[in-house]
Amino acid sequence: MKNIFLALFLSIVLFACNEDNSSIEPEQPILEYAIASEKDEANTYTLTLRSSKASLHEGVNNVAFVTEGDTLPEGGEWKILPKMHMQMEGMSHMHSTPFLGFDEADNHASGIGQILFLMPTVEMGSWTLEVSYLVEDESIADWTFDIQVDAIEFLAQDPTFKTVVRVPMGDSDETLIMGYNFTAGEPAMGRNEYEVLAFKRMPAMDHGHGDGHAHLETYMPLNDLTIKSTPFMPDPSMNHGSPNNTDPSFVSEGKYVGIANFTMTGGWQIKMNVSEGENTYLTEEGQSFYTEF
Amino acid sequence: MLIPFYTTAQEKKLTTYHLSEVTISHDTIPSENYLLSVDDYMNQRNDLQVVKRGGFAFEPIVEGFTDGQIAVSIDGMRVFGACTDKMDPATSYLEPVNLKKLSVLKENESQMYGTALGGTVMAEMRYPDFSKPLEVGVQTAYSSNSNGFDGNLYVEKTISDQWGIRYSGAYRKHDSYTDGNNELVRYTQYEKMNHTLTSTYKLSSAEKLTALLMYDHGMDIGYPALNMDVSSAKALMGNIGYTKHYDQGFINHLEAKVYYNDIKHVMDDSKRENVAIRMDMPGSSQTLGAWVSVNRKTNNHTLTLKGDFYSNHLFADMTMYSPSGGVNMYMLTWGDIRRNSFATNFQDEWKLDPRLTLLTNVRLEWASTNLQNELARKQLETMNYFIDGPRSDLSGSFSALFKYELNSSIESKFGVSYTSRMPSASELYGFYLFNANDRFDYLGTPDLKNEKVTSFDFTLRYHKENWQIGARGRASFIEDYIVGVVDENYDSMTSGALGVKTYQNVEGATSTHFEVFAGVAFSKQLNYNLNLVHENGYIDALHSPMPYQRPLTIKNKLSYQLQKLTSSFYYEYSIGMQSPSAALGEQKTDPYHLVNVDFSYPVKLKNNRLYLELGIHNLLNSYYIDPFSWNGIPNSGRNIKTSIRFII
């Protein structure tokens, strides 16, 4: 039976607070790197955006929002909205991007979640993260982070090598969006557990024009995909795969976990064949995840 | 005069001739052989075969048994090559000018130096012998085929009655040779130098200390059978030995040695054209060891007990430079493999009867082998092997050999042995090691079992005063034979490789060795020797002949002394490799005839000796491929070698 559809309408997700009010030890931050800190609009609460890496980048990012100083009231909910603001030929566009997680939230922190940035910050477009904390639907604090999302550039020049895979889903306007995350943080020689985040992107009716949230696109986690994977070294001098890999399989809402064995350092593709029932969305000849290390 | 009638090292005591009060062993390297490279020297021997990958660093093979199945001992030291592709067998770091003997030990004797199925190649270095206050020898040679220079120098000085030192040095530089069709065989060039210092200090008439320090450096060594060459191969070896003889007491002789050797080997392909990818493949090997041996003689027994230890560390990695501008690639091929070995060996020579002797040998070895590098362990996890500590292996051997003299002319020997050897470092933990012979990448298997061999050996020899004839046969039955087996689950990594093989234990391999030997001294000036060898082997599991089995080969040598001119005529015929182990990369080769002639003429000087020497090797300029040559690389065509040897 399919999982219950959880629309990320307007890409807004509300998270119930955990009743456990145990504080986070400052000596052991929830994630290693502090990316940015902002005061809320009332200048009362300070919120820090933390990440598992030193900077945010195109693709899957493990992040958390952690309060500093004054404590928020208990029993609230977090609301998070990533936005890409684009200016093209005098027209403004706005897009969002999918995310997952933030399950273990409380009045100190949002818990760890994963934001899949579909694109980096560019000259004509910048990212913000709008974060709110609400108690009984009443906003207690609102923060806005202007963030830099770095592009990931590879030495290998191949348009099909991706950190974010985007392919049309059949003849519809919907798009399959996938990103990867190595559980250990970075890929390495040997056995690598990795997560694949998969979403269906449904376009906004007005394509994101204007400034209303209701006009942003929607991302729906996909839970019934079948993913066959082949780690592969595409360098012409290599042109080989690796043994004993495990295809990603569904573990939780929009998330699949597999094993990729990398026998050496270098540039590695993870070629995929992705289908849902009778529908095949991606074959190994198409876009693939790619990484260099 | 020497009539070298030997077939195996075991027969040395029986077959060494005592002429003119001089005892010369077959294995002794005389100074006229200093110009030969160790490769040439091994290639000429009847009891040793070599694998050729080019013009240098031949790999010794003993009756079809190869690296991992044989042991190599250099001056009592265990030495392990630092190249994952076997480009640097330990013997490649030797020079005849610093050697006293190079022996091939089989069955009983071989186990003293390592647990070996096939035998042990044992090199003894030359130490001062206190025979002269000062001896200096200089030798230079020119080889026409490879535009090659060989030179060596030795100085042996008796400093006092107690103390003597000896220095020897050698330098060689050869361009690529041409084959019998006068075609240049590219990448057969090499250059090397060697410096060796040995010293003996007599603590008393029965007690002495010895020391050795050797540095060897090979450069620009080509390997036409492989994808890569060697830009540098360095070896530093040293040891200190102690020997004491007891006239009275429970033991008669004690000998001990501590040693260390360090080898650094750098493969690269910078001189190759049109390579798919540029690679650097350095490797290193360090071995620290010590042993002590005691000997006791009674009326009927000669007992030897030896305990030895060594600790060997191997490391090799590979950097591959992306030709497309992509990120460079890196992997570990030997990821800090450490083996610590402890062994004890007991040997008894028991004279049961004036005509019957029983030699027994028992060896027990325990070793701990560990893949220490965390990255290398992670690499092996891709093969579903999770290494979390060292593995222990118990290996060893038992052998018994009866020697029976039917009468003063007929001798016979019958031996049986059982040997269990542990897998080598490459067989356990090697990671994508490319074998250019069968063109497969090889992966180690960390849970390999020991390889076991039961061998039967028989020798019959008839001899009269000036002639002899004999035959020797051996049959070996191998269990858990370790061999590379194609594994379709793996992709090859090396460009052009045919696939991947993993080392596996397979059942049911057998090998046989048969040889006939004869010799006759027609006069003091003229003698003749003949050796005929044929080997056979089969691996049931692969339905394939076993590799490195010598096809029928006949070697003849006629030596003649005309006044002061010494000459020798050597003729070798082989039917070529007719039953190659195709599954393991061997190819058919054609029959060949090889003729060498050598002349040496001494020039009388007042107090010194000067020798003029001329050798024409491959006189007929035959185009031939050695049966064990990798990838059909032809041997050198005709080569005229001239030399001058001067001894003060």
mmCIF file of N, CA and C in Angstrom, chain B residues 291-346:
data_model
loop_
_atom_site.group_PDB
_atom_site.id
_atom_site.type_symbol
_atom_site.label_atom_id
_atom_site.label_comp_id
_atom_site.label_asym_id
_atom_site.label_seq_id
_atom_site.Cartn_x
_atom_site.Cartn_y
_atom_site.Cartn_z
ATOM 1 N N TRP B 291 68.455 -15.400 13.450
ATOM 2 C CA TRP B 291 68.366 -16.849 13.605
ATOM 3 C C TRP B 291 69.588 -17.361 14.363
ATOM 4 N N VAL B 292 69.424 -18.511 14.936
ATOM 5 C CA VAL B 292 70.540 -19.185 15.607
ATOM 6 C C VAL B 292 70.461 -20.658 15.263
ATOM 7 N N SER B 293 71.615 -21.231 15.005
ATOM 8 C CA SER B 293 71.681 -22.632 14.604
ATOM 9 C C SER B 293 72.781 -23.323 15.401
ATOM 10 N N VAL B 294 72.476 -24.496 15.907
ATOM 11 C CA VAL B 294 73.489 -25.282 16.623
ATOM 12 C C VAL B 294 73.593 -26.646 15.961
ATOM 13 N N ASN B 295 74.783 -27.179 16.052
ATOM 14 C CA ASN B 295 75.065 -28.433 15.369
ATOM 15 C C ASN B 295 75.796 -29.372 16.329
ATOM 16 N N ARG B 296 75.390 -30.613 16.314
ATOM 17 C CA ARG B 296 76.036 -31.602 17.181
ATOM 18 C C ARG B 296 76.308 -32.860 16.360
ATOM 19 N N LYS B 297 77.526 -33.365 16.538
ATOM 20 C CA LYS B 297 77.888 -34.580 15.817
ATOM 21 C C LYS B 297 78.192 -35.685 16.810
ATOM 22 N N THR B 298 77.635 -36.835 16.539
ATOM 23 C CA THR B 298 77.998 -38.025 17.313
ATOM 24 C C THR B 298 78.489 -39.054 16.320
ATOM 25 N N ASN B 299 78.702 -40.248 16.790
ATOM 26 C CA ASN B 299 79.247 -41.265 15.889
ATOM 27 C C ASN B 299 78.360 -41.494 14.673
ATOM 28 N N ASN B 300 77.058 -41.545 14.929
ATOM 29 C CA ASN B 300 76.154 -41.875 13.833
ATOM 30 C C ASN B 300 75.206 -40.747 13.451
ATOM 31 N N HIS B 301 75.228 -39.694 14.194
ATOM 32 C CA HIS B 301 74.263 -38.622 13.942
ATOM 33 C C HIS B 301 74.954 -37.276 13.727
ATOM 34 N N THR B 302 74.388 -36.528 12.828
ATOM 35 C CA THR B 302 74.725 -35.109 12.724
ATOM 36 C C THR B 302 73.415 -34.362 12.889
ATOM 37 N N LEU B 303 73.307 -33.682 14.010
ATOM 38 C CA LEU B 303 72.048 -33.031 14.367
ATOM 39 C C LEU B 303 72.180 -31.526 14.214
ATOM 40 N N THR B 304 71.170 -30.931 13.644
ATOM 41 C CA THR B 304 71.159 -29.479 13.502
ATOM 42 C C THR B 304 69.814 -28.959 13.985
ATOM 43 N N LEU B 305 69.883 -27.964 14.826
ATOM 44 C CA LEU B 305 68.664 -27.329 15.321
ATOM 45 C C LEU B 305 68.763 -25.837 15.030
ATOM 46 N N LYS B 306 67.742 -25.334 14.420
ATOM 47 C CA LYS B 306 67.776 -23.913 14.049
ATOM 48 C C LYS B 306 66.457 -23.247 14.441
ATOM 49 N N GLY B 307 66.574 -22.061 14.982
ATOM 50 C CA GLY B 307 65.389 -21.256 15.264
ATOM 51 C C GLY B 307 65.523 -19.933 14.550
ATOM 52 N N ASP B 308 64.486 -19.509 13.884
ATOM 53 C CA ASP B 308 64.619 -18.233 13.200
ATOM 54 C C ASP B 308 63.346 -17.415 13.312
ATOM 55 N N PHE B 309 63.533 -16.135 13.143
ATOM 56 C CA PHE B 309 62.442 -15.169 13.215
ATOM 57 C C PHE B 309 62.655 -14.133 12.132
ATOM 58 N N TYR B 310 61.581 -13.726 11.524
ATOM 59 C CA TYR B 310 61.674 -12.538 10.678
ATOM 60 C C TYR B 310 60.365 -11.771 10.741
ATOM 61 N N SER B 311 60.483 -10.496 10.488
ATOM 62 C CA SER B 311 59.312 -9.640 10.407
ATOM 63 C C SER B 311 59.416 -8.865 9.104
ATOM 64 N N ASN B 312 58.466 -9.092 8.234
ATOM 65 C CA ASN B 312 58.504 -8.455 6.918
ATOM 66 C C ASN B 312 57.317 -7.502 6.762
ATOM 67 N N HIS B 313 57.625 -6.347 6.202
ATOM 68 C CA HIS B 313 56.583 -5.347 5.956
ATOM 69 C C HIS B 313 56.574 -5.004 4.477
ATOM 70 N N LEU B 314 55.395 -5.053 3.878
ATOM 71 C CA LEU B 314 55.264 -4.755 2.455
ATOM 72 C C LEU B 314 54.262 -3.612 2.266
ATOM 73 N N PHE B 315 54.632 -2.719 1.393
ATOM 74 C CA PHE B 315 53.705 -1.634 1.054
ATOM 75 C C PHE B 315 53.851 -1.318 -0.432
ATOM 76 N N ALA B 316 52.756 -1.169 -1.088
ATOM 77 C CA ALA B 316 52.780 -0.739 -2.496
ATOM 78 C C ALA B 316 51.477 -0.018 -2.795
ATOM 79 N N ASP B 317 51.584 1.009 -3.582
ATOM 80 C CA ASP B 317 50.368 1.704 -3.989
ATOM 81 C C ASP B 317 50.473 2.089 -5.459
ATOM 82 N N MET B 318 49.422 2.686 -5.935
ATOM 83 C CA MET B 318 49.335 2.969 -7.360
ATOM 84 C C MET B 318 48.609 4.301 -7.544
ATOM 85 N N THR B 319 49.247 5.194 -8.283
ATOM 86 C CA THR B 319 48.588 6.444 -8.648
ATOM 87 C C THR B 319 48.395 6.444 -10.157
ATOM 88 N N MET B 320 47.181 6.695 -10.568
ATOM 89 C CA MET B 320 46.865 6.668 -11.992
ATOM 90 C C MET B 320 46.446 8.077 -12.411
ATOM 91 N N TYR B 321 47.117 8.587 -13.419
ATOM 92 C CA TYR B 321 46.893 9.965 -13.839
ATOM 93 C C TYR B 321 45.873 9.997 -14.974
ATOM 94 N N SER B 322 44.753 10.612 -14.686
ATOM 95 C CA SER B 322 43.659 10.588 -15.656
ATOM 96 C C SER B 322 44.091 11.212 -16.977
ATOM 97 N N PRO B 323 43.982 10.480 -18.053
ATOM 98 C CA PRO B 323 44.362 11.060 -19.354
ATOM 99 C C PRO B 323 43.334 12.046 -19.889
ATOM 100 N N SER B 324 42.150 12.055 -19.293
ATOM 101 C CA SER B 324 41.099 12.937 -19.802
ATOM 102 C C SER B 324 40.989 14.223 -18.989
ATOM 103 N N GLY B 325 41.943 14.452 -18.115
ATOM 104 C CA GLY B 325 41.881 15.652 -17.294
ATOM 105 C C GLY B 325 41.016 15.497 -16.073
ATOM 106 N N GLY B 326 40.520 14.311 -15.843
ATOM 107 C CA GLY B 326 39.711 14.049 -14.658
ATOM 108 C C GLY B 326 40.581 13.917 -13.426
ATOM 109 N N VAL B 327 39.917 13.597 -12.335
ATOM 110 C CA VAL B 327 40.654 13.482 -11.090
ATOM 111 C C VAL B 327 41.557 12.241 -11.150
ATOM 112 N N ASN B 328 42.761 12.341 -10.598
ATOM 113 C CA ASN B 328 43.676 11.205 -10.575
ATOM 114 C C ASN B 328 43.158 10.137 -9.628
ATOM 115 N N MET B 329 43.598 8.936 -9.857
ATOM 116 C CA MET B 329 43.081 7.809 -9.085
ATOM 117 C C MET B 329 44.184 7.182 -8.262
ATOM 118 N N TYR B 330 43.786 6.622 -7.155
ATOM 119 C CA TYR B 330 44.784 6.081 -6.227
ATOM 120 C C TYR B 330 44.219 4.829 -5.570
ATOM 121 N N MET B 331 45.086 3.865 -5.381
ATOM 122 C CA MET B 331 44.683 2.692 -4.612
ATOM 123 C C MET B 331 45.912 2.028 -4.002
ATOM 124 N N LEU B 332 45.669 1.217 -3.003
ATOM 125 C CA LEU B 332 46.734 0.469 -2.350
ATOM 126 C C LEU B 332 46.730 -0.948 -2.899
ATOM 127 N N THR B 333 47.881 -1.410 -3.310
ATOM 128 C CA THR B 333 47.952 -2.780 -3.819
ATOM 129 C C THR B 333 48.493 -3.748 -2.764
ATOM 130 N N TRP B 334 49.402 -3.267 -1.953
ATOM 131 C CA TRP B 334 49.814 -3.984 -0.736
ATOM 132 C C TRP B 334 49.652 -2.972 0.400
ATOM 133 N N GLY B 335 48.653 -3.101 1.182
ATOM 134 C CA GLY B 335 48.365 -2.087 2.186
ATOM 135 C C GLY B 335 49.002 -2.359 3.534
ATOM 136 N N ASP B 336 50.278 -2.115 3.627
ATOM 137 C CA ASP B 336 50.997 -2.331 4.896
ATOM 138 C C ASP B 336 50.748 -3.739 5.420
ATOM 139 N N ILE B 337 51.267 -4.677 4.688
ATOM 140 C CA ILE B 337 51.118 -6.082 5.085
ATOM 141 C C ILE B 337 52.317 -6.465 5.959
ATOM 142 N N ARG B 338 52.038 -6.869 7.144
ATOM 143 C CA ARG B 338 53.105 -7.237 8.098
ATOM 144 C C ARG B 338 53.013 -8.727 8.404
ATOM 145 N N ARG B 339 54.109 -9.407 8.210
ATOM 146 C CA ARG B 339 54.152 -10.819 8.585
ATOM 147 C C ARG B 339 55.279 -11.041 9.581
ATOM 148 N N ASN B 340 54.916 -11.590 10.712
ATOM 149 C CA ASN B 340 55.901 -11.986 11.718
ATOM 150 C C ASN B 340 55.945 -13.505 11.753
ATOM 151 N N SER B 341 57.127 -14.040 11.587
ATOM 152 C CA SER B 341 57.259 -15.496 11.483
ATOM 153 C C SER B 341 58.269 -16.015 12.494
ATOM 154 N N PHE B 342 57.894 -17.087 13.134
ATOM 155 C CA PHE B 342 58.796 -17.802 14.040
ATOM 156 C C PHE B 342 58.863 -19.248 13.554
ATOM 157 N N ALA B 343 60.066 -19.757 13.436
ATOM 158 C CA ALA B 343 60.189 -21.129 12.932
ATOM 159 C C ALA B 343 61.286 -21.865 13.678
ATOM 160 N N THR B 344 61.093 -23.142 13.772
ATOM 161 C CA THR B 344 62.149 -23.990 14.308
ATOM 162 C C THR B 344 62.330 -25.162 13.360
ATOM 163 N N ASN B 345 63.572 -25.565 13.220
ATOM 164 C CA ASN B 345 63.893 -26.601 12.256
ATOM 165 C C ASN B 345 64.867 -27.598 12.892
ATOM 166 N N PHE B 346 64.544 -28.846 12.726
ATOM 167 C CA PHE B 346 65.425 -29.892 13.266
ATOM 168 C C PHE B 346 65.791 -30.835 12.136
#
